[in-house]
XYZ file of N, CA and C in Angstrom:
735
model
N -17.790 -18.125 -8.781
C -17.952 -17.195 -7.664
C -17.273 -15.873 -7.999
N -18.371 -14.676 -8.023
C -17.666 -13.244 -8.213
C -16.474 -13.212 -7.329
N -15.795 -12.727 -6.931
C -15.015 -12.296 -5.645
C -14.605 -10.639 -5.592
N -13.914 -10.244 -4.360
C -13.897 -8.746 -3.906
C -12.773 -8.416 -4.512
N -12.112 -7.278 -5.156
C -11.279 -6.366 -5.154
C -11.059 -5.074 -4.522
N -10.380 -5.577 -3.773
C -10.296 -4.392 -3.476
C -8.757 -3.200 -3.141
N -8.968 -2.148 -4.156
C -7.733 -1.090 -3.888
C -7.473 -0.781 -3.249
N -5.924 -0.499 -2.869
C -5.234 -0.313 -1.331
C -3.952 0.607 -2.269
N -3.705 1.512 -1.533
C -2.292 2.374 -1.098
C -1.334 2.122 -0.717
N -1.419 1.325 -0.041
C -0.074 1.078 0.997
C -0.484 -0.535 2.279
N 1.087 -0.770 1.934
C 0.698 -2.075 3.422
C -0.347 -1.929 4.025
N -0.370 -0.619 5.239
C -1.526 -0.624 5.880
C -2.602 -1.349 5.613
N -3.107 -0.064 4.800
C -4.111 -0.558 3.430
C -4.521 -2.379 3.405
N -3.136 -2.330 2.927
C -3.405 -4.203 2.383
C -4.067 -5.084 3.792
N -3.695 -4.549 4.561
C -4.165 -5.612 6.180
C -5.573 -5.078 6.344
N -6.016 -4.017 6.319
C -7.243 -3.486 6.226
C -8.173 -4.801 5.748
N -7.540 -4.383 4.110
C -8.545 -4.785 3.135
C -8.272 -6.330 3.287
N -7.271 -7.132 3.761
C -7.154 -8.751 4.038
C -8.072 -9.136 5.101
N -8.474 -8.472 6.506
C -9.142 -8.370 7.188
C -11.115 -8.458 7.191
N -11.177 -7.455 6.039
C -12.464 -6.818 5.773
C -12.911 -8.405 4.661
N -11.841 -8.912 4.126
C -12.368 -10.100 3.219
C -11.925 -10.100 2.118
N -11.127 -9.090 1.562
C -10.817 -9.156 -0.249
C -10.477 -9.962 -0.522
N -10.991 -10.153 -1.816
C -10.074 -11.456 -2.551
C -8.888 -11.259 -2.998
N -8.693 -9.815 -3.548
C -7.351 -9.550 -4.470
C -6.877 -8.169 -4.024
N -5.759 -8.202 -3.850
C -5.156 -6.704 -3.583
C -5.169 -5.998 -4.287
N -5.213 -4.429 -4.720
C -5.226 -3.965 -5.971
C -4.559 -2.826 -5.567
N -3.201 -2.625 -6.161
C -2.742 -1.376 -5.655
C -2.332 -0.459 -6.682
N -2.761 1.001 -6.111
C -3.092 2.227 -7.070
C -3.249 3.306 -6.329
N -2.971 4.716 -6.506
C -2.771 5.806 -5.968
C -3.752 6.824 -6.642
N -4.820 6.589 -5.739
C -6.409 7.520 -6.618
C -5.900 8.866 -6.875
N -5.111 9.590 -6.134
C -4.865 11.084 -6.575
C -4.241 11.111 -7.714
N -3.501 9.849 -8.409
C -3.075 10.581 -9.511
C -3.940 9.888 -11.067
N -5.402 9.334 -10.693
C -5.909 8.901 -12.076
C -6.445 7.662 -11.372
N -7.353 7.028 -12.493
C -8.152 5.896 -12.357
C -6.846 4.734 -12.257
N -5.891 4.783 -12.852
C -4.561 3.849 -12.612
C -3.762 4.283 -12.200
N -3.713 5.549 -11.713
C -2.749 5.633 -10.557
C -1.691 4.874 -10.474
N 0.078 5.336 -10.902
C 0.648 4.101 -9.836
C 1.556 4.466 -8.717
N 1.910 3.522 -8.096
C 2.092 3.452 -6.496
C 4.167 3.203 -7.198
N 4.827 3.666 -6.419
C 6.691 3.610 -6.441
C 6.533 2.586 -6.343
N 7.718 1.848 -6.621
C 7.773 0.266 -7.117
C 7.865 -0.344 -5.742
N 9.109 0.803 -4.718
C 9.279 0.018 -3.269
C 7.867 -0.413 -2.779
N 7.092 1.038 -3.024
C 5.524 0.759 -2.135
C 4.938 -0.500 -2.569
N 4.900 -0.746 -3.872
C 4.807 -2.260 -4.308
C 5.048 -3.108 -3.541
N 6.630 -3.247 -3.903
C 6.968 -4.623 -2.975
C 6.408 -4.734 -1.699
N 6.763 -3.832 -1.032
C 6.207 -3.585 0.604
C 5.268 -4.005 0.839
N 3.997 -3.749 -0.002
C 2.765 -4.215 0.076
C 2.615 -5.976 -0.095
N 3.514 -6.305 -1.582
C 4.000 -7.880 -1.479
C 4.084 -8.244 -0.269
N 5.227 -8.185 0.334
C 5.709 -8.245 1.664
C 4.686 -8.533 2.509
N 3.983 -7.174 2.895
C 2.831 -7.563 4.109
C 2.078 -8.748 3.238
N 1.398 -8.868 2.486
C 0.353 -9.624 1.985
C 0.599 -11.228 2.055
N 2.279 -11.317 1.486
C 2.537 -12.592 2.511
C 1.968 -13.746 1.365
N 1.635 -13.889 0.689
C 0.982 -14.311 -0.555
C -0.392 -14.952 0.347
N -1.082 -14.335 1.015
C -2.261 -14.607 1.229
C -3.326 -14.680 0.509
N -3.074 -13.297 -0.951
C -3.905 -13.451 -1.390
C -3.268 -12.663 -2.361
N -3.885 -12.952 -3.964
C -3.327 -12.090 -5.232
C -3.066 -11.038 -5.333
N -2.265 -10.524 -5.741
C -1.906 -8.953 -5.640
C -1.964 -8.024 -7.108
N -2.371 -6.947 -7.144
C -2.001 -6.576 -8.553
C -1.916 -5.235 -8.488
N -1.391 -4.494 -9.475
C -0.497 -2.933 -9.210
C -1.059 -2.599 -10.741
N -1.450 -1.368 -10.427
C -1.582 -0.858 -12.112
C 0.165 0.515 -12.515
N -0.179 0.331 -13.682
C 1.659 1.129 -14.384
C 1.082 2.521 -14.555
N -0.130 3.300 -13.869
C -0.099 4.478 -14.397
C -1.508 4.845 -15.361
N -1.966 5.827 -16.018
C -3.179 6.088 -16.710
C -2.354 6.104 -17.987
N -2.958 5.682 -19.218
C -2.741 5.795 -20.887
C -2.589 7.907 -20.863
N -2.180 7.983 -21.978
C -1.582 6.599 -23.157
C -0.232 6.485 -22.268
N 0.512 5.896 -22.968
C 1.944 5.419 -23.037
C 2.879 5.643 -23.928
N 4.088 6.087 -23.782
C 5.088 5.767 -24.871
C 5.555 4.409 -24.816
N 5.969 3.758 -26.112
C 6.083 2.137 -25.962
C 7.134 1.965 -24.705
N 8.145 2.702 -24.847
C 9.273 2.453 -24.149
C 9.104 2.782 -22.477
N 8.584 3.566 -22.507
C 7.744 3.577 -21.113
C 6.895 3.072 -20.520
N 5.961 2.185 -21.293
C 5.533 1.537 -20.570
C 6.239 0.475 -20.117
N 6.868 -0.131 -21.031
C 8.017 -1.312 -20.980
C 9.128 -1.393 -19.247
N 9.259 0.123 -19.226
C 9.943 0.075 -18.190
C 9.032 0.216 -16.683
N 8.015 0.806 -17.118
C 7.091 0.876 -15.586
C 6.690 -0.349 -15.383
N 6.713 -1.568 -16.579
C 5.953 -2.967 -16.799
C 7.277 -3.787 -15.682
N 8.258 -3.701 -16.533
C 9.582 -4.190 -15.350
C 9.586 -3.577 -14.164
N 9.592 -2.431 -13.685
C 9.595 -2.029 -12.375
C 8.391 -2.927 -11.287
N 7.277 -2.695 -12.031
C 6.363 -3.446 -10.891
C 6.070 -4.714 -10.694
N 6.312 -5.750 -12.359
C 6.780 -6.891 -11.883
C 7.777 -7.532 -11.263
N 8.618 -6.719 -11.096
C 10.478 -7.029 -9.989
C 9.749 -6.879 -8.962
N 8.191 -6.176 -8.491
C 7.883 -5.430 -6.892
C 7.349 -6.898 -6.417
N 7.061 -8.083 -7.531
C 6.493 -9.376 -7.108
C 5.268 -9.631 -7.016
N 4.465 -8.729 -7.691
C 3.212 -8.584 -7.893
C 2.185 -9.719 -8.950
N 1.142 -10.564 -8.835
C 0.858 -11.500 -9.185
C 0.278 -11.083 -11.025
N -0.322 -10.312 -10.717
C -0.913 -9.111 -11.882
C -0.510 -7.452 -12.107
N -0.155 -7.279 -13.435
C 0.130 -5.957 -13.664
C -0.858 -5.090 -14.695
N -1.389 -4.218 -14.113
C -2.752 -3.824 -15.185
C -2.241 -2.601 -15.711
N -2.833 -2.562 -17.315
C -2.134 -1.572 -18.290
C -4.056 -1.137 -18.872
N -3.669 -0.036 -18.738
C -4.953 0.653 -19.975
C -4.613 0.647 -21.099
N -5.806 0.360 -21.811
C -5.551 0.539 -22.707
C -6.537 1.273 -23.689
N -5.990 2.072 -24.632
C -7.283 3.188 -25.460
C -7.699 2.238 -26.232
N -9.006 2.879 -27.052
C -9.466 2.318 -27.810
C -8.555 1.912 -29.076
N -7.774 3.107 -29.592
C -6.873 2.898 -31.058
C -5.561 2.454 -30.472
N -4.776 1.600 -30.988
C -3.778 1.730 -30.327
C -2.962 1.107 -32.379
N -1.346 1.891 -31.977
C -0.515 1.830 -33.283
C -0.135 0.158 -33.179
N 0.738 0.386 -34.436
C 1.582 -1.016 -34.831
C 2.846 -1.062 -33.348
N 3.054 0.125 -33.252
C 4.310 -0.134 -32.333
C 3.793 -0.123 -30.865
N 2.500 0.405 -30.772
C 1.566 0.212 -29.491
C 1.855 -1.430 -29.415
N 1.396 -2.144 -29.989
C 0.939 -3.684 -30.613
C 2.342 -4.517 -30.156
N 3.500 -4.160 -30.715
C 4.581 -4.804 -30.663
C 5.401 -4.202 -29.191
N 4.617 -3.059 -28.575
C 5.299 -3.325 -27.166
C 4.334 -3.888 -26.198
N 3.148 -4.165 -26.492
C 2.302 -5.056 -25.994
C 2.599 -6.834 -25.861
N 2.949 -6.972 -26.793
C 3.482 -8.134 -26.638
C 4.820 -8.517 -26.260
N 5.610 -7.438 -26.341
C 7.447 -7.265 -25.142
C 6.768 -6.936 -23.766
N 5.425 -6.480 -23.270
C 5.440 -6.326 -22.109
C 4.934 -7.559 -21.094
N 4.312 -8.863 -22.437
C 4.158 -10.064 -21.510
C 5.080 -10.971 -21.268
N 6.280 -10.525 -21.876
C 7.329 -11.344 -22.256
C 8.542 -10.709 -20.708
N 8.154 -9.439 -20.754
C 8.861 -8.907 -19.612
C 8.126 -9.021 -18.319
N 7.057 -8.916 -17.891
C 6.534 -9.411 -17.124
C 6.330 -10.771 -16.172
N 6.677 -11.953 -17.460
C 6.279 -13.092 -16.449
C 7.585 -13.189 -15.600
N 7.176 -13.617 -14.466
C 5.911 -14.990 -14.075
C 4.631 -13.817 -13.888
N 4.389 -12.483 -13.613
C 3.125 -11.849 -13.660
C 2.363 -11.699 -14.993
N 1.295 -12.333 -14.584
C 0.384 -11.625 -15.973
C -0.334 -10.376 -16.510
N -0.095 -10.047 -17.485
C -1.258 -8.867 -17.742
C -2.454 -9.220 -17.604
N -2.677 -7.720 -17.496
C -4.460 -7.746 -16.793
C -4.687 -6.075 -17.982
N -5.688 -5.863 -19.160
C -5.813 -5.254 -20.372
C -7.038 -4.055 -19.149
N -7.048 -2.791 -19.026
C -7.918 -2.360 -18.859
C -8.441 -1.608 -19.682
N -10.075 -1.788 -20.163
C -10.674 -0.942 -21.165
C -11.448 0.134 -20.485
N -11.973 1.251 -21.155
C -12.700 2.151 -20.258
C -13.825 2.287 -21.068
N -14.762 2.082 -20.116
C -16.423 1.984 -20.485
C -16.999 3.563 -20.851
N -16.227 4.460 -20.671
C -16.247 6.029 -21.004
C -15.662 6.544 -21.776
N -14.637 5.746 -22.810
C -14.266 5.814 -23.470
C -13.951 5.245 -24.840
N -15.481 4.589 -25.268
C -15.943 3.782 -26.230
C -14.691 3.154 -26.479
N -14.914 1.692 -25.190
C -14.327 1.156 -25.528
C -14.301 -0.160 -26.701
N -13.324 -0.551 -27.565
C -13.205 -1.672 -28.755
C -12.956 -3.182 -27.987
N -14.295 -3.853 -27.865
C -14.150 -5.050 -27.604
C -14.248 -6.012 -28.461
N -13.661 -5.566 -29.125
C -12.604 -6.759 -30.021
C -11.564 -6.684 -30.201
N -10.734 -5.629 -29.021
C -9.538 -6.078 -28.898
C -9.456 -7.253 -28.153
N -10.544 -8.043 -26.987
C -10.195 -8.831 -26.109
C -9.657 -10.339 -27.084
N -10.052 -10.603 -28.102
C -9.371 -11.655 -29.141
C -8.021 -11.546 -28.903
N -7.510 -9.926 -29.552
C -6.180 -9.850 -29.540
C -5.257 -10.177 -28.310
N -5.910 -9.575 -27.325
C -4.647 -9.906 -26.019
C -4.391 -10.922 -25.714
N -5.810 -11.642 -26.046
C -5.922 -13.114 -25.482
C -4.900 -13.903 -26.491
N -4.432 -13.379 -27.283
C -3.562 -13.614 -28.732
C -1.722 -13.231 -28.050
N -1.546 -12.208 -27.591
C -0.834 -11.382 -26.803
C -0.525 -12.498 -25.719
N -1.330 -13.733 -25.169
C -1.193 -14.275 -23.373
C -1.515 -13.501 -22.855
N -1.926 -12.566 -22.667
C -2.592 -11.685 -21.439
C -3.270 -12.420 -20.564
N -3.481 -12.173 -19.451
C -4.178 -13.349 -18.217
C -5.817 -12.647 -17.959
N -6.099 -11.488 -18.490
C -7.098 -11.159 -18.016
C -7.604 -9.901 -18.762
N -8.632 -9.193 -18.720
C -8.935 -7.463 -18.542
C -10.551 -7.338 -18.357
N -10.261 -5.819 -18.053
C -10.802 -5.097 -16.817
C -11.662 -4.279 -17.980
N -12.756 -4.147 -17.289
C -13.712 -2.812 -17.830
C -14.252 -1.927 -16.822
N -13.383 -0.730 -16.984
C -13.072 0.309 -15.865
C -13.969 1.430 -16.017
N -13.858 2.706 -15.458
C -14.006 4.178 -16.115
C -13.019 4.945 -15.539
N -12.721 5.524 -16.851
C -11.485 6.206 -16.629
C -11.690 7.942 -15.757
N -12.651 8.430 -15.399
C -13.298 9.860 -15.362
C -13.964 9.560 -13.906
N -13.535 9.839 -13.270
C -14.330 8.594 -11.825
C -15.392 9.887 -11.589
N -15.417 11.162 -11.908
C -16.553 12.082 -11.830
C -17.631 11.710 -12.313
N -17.617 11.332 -13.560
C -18.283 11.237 -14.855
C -19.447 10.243 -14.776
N -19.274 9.260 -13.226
C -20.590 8.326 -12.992
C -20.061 6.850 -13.525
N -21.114 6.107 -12.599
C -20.452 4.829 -12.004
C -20.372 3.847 -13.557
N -19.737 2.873 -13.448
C -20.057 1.709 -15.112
C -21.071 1.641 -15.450
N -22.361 1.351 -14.696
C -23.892 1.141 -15.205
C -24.424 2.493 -15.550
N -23.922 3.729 -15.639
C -24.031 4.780 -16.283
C -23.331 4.602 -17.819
N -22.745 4.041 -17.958
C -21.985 4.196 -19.070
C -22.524 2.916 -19.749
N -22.799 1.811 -19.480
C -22.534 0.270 -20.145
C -23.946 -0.372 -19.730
N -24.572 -1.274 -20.587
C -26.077 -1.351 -19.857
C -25.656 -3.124 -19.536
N -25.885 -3.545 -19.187
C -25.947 -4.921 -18.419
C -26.155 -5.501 -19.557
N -26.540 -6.143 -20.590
C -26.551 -6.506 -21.883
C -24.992 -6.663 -22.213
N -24.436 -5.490 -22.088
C -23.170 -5.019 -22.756
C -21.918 -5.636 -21.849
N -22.295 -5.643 -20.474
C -21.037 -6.054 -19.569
C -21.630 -7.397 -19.726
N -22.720 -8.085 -20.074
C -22.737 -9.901 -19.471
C -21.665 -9.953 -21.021
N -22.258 -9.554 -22.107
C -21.104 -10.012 -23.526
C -19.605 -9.886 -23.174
N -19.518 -8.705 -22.416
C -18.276 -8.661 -22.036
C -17.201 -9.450 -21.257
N -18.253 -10.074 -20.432
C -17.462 -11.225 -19.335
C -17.601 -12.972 -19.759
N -18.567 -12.839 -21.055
C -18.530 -14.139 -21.895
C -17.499 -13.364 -23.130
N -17.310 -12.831 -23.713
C -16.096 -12.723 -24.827
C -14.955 -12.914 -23.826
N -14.633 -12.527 -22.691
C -13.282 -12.692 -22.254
C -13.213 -14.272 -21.958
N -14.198 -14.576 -21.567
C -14.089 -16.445 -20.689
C -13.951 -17.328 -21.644
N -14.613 -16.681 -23.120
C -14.568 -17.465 -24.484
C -12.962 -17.807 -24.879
N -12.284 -16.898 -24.620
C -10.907 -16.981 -24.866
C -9.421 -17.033 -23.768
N -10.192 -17.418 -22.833
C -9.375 -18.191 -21.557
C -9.240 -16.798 -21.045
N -9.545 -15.466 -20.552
C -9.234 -14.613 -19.886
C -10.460 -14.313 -18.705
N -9.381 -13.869 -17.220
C -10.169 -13.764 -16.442
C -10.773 -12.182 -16.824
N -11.967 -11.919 -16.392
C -12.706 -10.664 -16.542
C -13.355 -10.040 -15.261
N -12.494 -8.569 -15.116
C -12.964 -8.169 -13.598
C -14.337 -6.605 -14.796
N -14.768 -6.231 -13.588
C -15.655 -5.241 -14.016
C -15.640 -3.914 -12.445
N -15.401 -3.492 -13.013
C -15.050 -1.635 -11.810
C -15.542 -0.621 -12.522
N -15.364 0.942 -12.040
C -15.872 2.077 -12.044
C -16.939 2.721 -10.971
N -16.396 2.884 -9.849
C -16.974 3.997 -9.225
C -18.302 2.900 -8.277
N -17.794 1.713 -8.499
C -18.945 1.063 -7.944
C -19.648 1.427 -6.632
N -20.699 1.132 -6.424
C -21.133 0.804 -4.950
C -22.161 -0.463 -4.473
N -22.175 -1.019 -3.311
C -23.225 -1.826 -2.787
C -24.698 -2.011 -3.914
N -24.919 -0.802 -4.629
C -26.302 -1.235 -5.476
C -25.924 -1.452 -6.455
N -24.496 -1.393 -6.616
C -24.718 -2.516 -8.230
C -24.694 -4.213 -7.720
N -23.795 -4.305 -6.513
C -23.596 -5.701 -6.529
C -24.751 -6.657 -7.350
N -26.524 -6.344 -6.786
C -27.006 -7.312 -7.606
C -27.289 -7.616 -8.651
N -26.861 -6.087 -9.629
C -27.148 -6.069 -10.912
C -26.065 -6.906 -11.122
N -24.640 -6.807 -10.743
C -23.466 -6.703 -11.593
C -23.052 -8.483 -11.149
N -23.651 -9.444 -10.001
C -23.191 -10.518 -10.072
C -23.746 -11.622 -11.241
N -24.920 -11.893 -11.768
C -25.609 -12.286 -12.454
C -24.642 -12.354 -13.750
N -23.501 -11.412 -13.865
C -23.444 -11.221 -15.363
C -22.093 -12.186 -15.617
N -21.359 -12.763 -14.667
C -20.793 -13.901 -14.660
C -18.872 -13.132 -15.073
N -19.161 -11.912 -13.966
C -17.541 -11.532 -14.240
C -17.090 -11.929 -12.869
N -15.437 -12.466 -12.858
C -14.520 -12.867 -12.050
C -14.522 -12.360 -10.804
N -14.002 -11.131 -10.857
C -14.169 -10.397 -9.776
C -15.020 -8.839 -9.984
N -15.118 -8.103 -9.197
C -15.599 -6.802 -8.621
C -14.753 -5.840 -8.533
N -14.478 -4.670 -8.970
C -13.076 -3.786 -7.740
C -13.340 -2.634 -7.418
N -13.735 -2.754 -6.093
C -13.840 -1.168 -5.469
C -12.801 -0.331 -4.997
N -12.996 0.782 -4.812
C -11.899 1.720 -3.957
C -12.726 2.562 -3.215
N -13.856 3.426 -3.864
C -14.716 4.270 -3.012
C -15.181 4.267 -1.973
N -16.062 2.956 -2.663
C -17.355 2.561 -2.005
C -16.598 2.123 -0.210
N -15.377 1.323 -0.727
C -14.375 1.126 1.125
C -13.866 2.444 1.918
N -13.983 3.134 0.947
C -13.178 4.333 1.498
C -14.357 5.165 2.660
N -13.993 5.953 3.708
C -14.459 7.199 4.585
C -15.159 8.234 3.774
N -16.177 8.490 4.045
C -17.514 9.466 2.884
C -17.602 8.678 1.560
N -16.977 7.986 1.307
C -16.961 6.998 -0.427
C -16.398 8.392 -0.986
N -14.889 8.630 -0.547
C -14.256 9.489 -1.166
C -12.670 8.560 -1.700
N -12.548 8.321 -2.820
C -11.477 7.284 -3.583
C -10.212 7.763 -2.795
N -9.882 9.066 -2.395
C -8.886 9.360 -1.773
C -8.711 9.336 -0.372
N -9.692 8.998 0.523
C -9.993 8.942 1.540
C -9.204 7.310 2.239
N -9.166 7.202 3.597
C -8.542 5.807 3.978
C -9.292 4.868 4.025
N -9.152 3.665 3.736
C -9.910 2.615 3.554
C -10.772 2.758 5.087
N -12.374 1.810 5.099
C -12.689 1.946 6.365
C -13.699 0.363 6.245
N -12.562 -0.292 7.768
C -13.268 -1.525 7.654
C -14.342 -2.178 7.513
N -15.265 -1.398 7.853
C -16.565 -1.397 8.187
C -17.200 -1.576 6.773
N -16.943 -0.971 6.162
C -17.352 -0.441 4.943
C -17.007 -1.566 3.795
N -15.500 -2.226 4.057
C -15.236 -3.593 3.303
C -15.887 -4.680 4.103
N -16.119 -4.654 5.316
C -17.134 -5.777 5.625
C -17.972 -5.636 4.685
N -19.070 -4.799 4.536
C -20.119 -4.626 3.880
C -20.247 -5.149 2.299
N -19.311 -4.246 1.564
C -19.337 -5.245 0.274
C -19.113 -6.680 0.408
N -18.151 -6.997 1.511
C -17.592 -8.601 0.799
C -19.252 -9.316 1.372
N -19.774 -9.169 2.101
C -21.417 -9.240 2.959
C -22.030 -9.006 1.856
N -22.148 -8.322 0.904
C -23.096 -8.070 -0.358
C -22.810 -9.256 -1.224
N -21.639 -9.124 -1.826
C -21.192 -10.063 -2.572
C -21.684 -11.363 -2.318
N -20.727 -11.913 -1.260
C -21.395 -13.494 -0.910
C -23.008 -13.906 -0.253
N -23.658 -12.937 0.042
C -24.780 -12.891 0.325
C -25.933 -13.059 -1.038
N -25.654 -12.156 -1.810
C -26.377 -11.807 -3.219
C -25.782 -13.111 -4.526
N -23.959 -13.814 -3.866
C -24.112 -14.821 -4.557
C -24.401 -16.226 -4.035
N -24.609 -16.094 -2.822
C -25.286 -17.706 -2.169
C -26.385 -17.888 -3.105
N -27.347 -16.662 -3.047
C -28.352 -16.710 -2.846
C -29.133 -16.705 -4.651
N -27.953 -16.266 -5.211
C -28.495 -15.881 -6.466
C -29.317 -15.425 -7.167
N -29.526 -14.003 -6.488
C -30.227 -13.395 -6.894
C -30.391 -12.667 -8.078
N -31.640 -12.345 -8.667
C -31.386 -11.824 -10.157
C -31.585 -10.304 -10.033
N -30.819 -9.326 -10.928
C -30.979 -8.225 -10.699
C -32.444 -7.573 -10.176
N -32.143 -6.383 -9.601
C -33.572 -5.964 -9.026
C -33.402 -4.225 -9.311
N -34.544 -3.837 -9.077
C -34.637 -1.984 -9.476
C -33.846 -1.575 -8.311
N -33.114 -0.161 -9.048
C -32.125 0.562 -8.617
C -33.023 0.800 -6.870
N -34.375 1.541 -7.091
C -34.664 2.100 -5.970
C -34.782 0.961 -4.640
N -35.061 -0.253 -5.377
C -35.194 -1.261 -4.248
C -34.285 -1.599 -2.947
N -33.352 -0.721 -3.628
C -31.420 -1.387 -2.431
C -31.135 -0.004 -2.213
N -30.488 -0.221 -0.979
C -29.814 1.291 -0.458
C -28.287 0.564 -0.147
N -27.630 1.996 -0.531
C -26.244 1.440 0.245
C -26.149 1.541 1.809
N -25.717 0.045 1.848
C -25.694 -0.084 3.462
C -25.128 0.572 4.417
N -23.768 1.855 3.488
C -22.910 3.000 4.260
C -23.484 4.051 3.054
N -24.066 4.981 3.602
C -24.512 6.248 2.406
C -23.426 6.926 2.540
């Protein structure tokens, strides 16, 4: 079963999006980047409300990184009690990239990493061997340029189903995001990734910076389990409208 992601800001936020149906909390601060991150308190806080109702996960910020910095934004947000901590990652990354990759799963647990690649930024999927090498618990195929047009602009459905069988091949969960909306759901369930993660598409005008709006997460989590009862196989773009334009 796909399930919902969905990004939140703040507590508020999190009751919103627990309400509307998400499966997973995802917390991130759209004004400052596709990973955005949120102060460590706002973290916890959000822990807090969520109550372990349901998974939580915080991203450390947009790439690159200095090793040592990431190391420390990696400790800050796993102390916030967060279930998952998501790191970008570029396509090249050094020897000492490599060796603080693997101090950051070591500093992290009991949270797991979650690897995000960017579909706009030719991404190397054959790093997913490595992390899965690393313990990493999961990764993400994002877009980093949220202007620049949604994942199925960038990645053709061919490319994301390999993507969500190379990660499952090697025990990692595999989410798939970028700029989504309601008309990918039926392309994008078929292809057998974990979860979904929106921010827009919930948001007031489908503006990423805008406040979440319930209505609007009814609707996806209504797409989702609707399109996966039913199992449907992808269909033409023009055939589906989004149910909030």
């Amino acid at each position: 079963m796909t399930r919902l992601l969905a990004s939140v800001t703040s507590a508020a936020e999190a009751y919103i999006a627990l309400a509307g149906g998400a499966d997973i909390i995802d917390l991130k601060d759209p004004a400052r980047g596709a990973l955005g991150a949120l102060a460590p308190q706002q973290i916890a806080d959000t822990v807090q409300a969520v109550a372990g109702r349901r998974r939580v996960s915080a991203t450390v910020g947009d790439p690159p990184y200095a090793p040592q910095a990431l190391l420390q934004r990696i400790t800050g947000t796993a102390a916030a009690g967060v279930d998952y901590v998501k790191i970008g990652i570029p396509p090249q990354l050094s020897a000492a990239d490599w060796r603080a990759l693997a101090d950051a799963v070591r500093i992290a647990h009991p949270a797991r990493l979650v690897a995000v690649l960017f579909a706009d930024r030719d991404p190397d999927l054959s790093l997913i061997e490595r992390l899965a090498g690393l313990r990493f618990g999961g990764v993400m195929l994002d877009t980093a340029a949220k202007q620049s047009g949604r994942l199925r602009d960038h990645v053709d459905d061919a490319v994301l189903r390999h993507f969500a069988e190379r990660a499952h091949a090697v025990g990692l969960i595999a989410g798939l995001a970028g700029s989504l909306r309601c008309v990918d759901i039926p392309h994008l369930l078929p292809l057998g990734a974990d979860y979904l993660g929106f921010r827009g598409a919930l948001c007031a005008g489908s503006r990423r910076e805008a406040e979440l709006d319930a209505m609007r997460i009814a609707d996806v989590r209504r797409a989702i389990a609707t399109r996966g009862a039913a199992a449907v196989a992808p269909v033409e773009e023009s055939s589906i409208a989004d149910s909030r334009p």
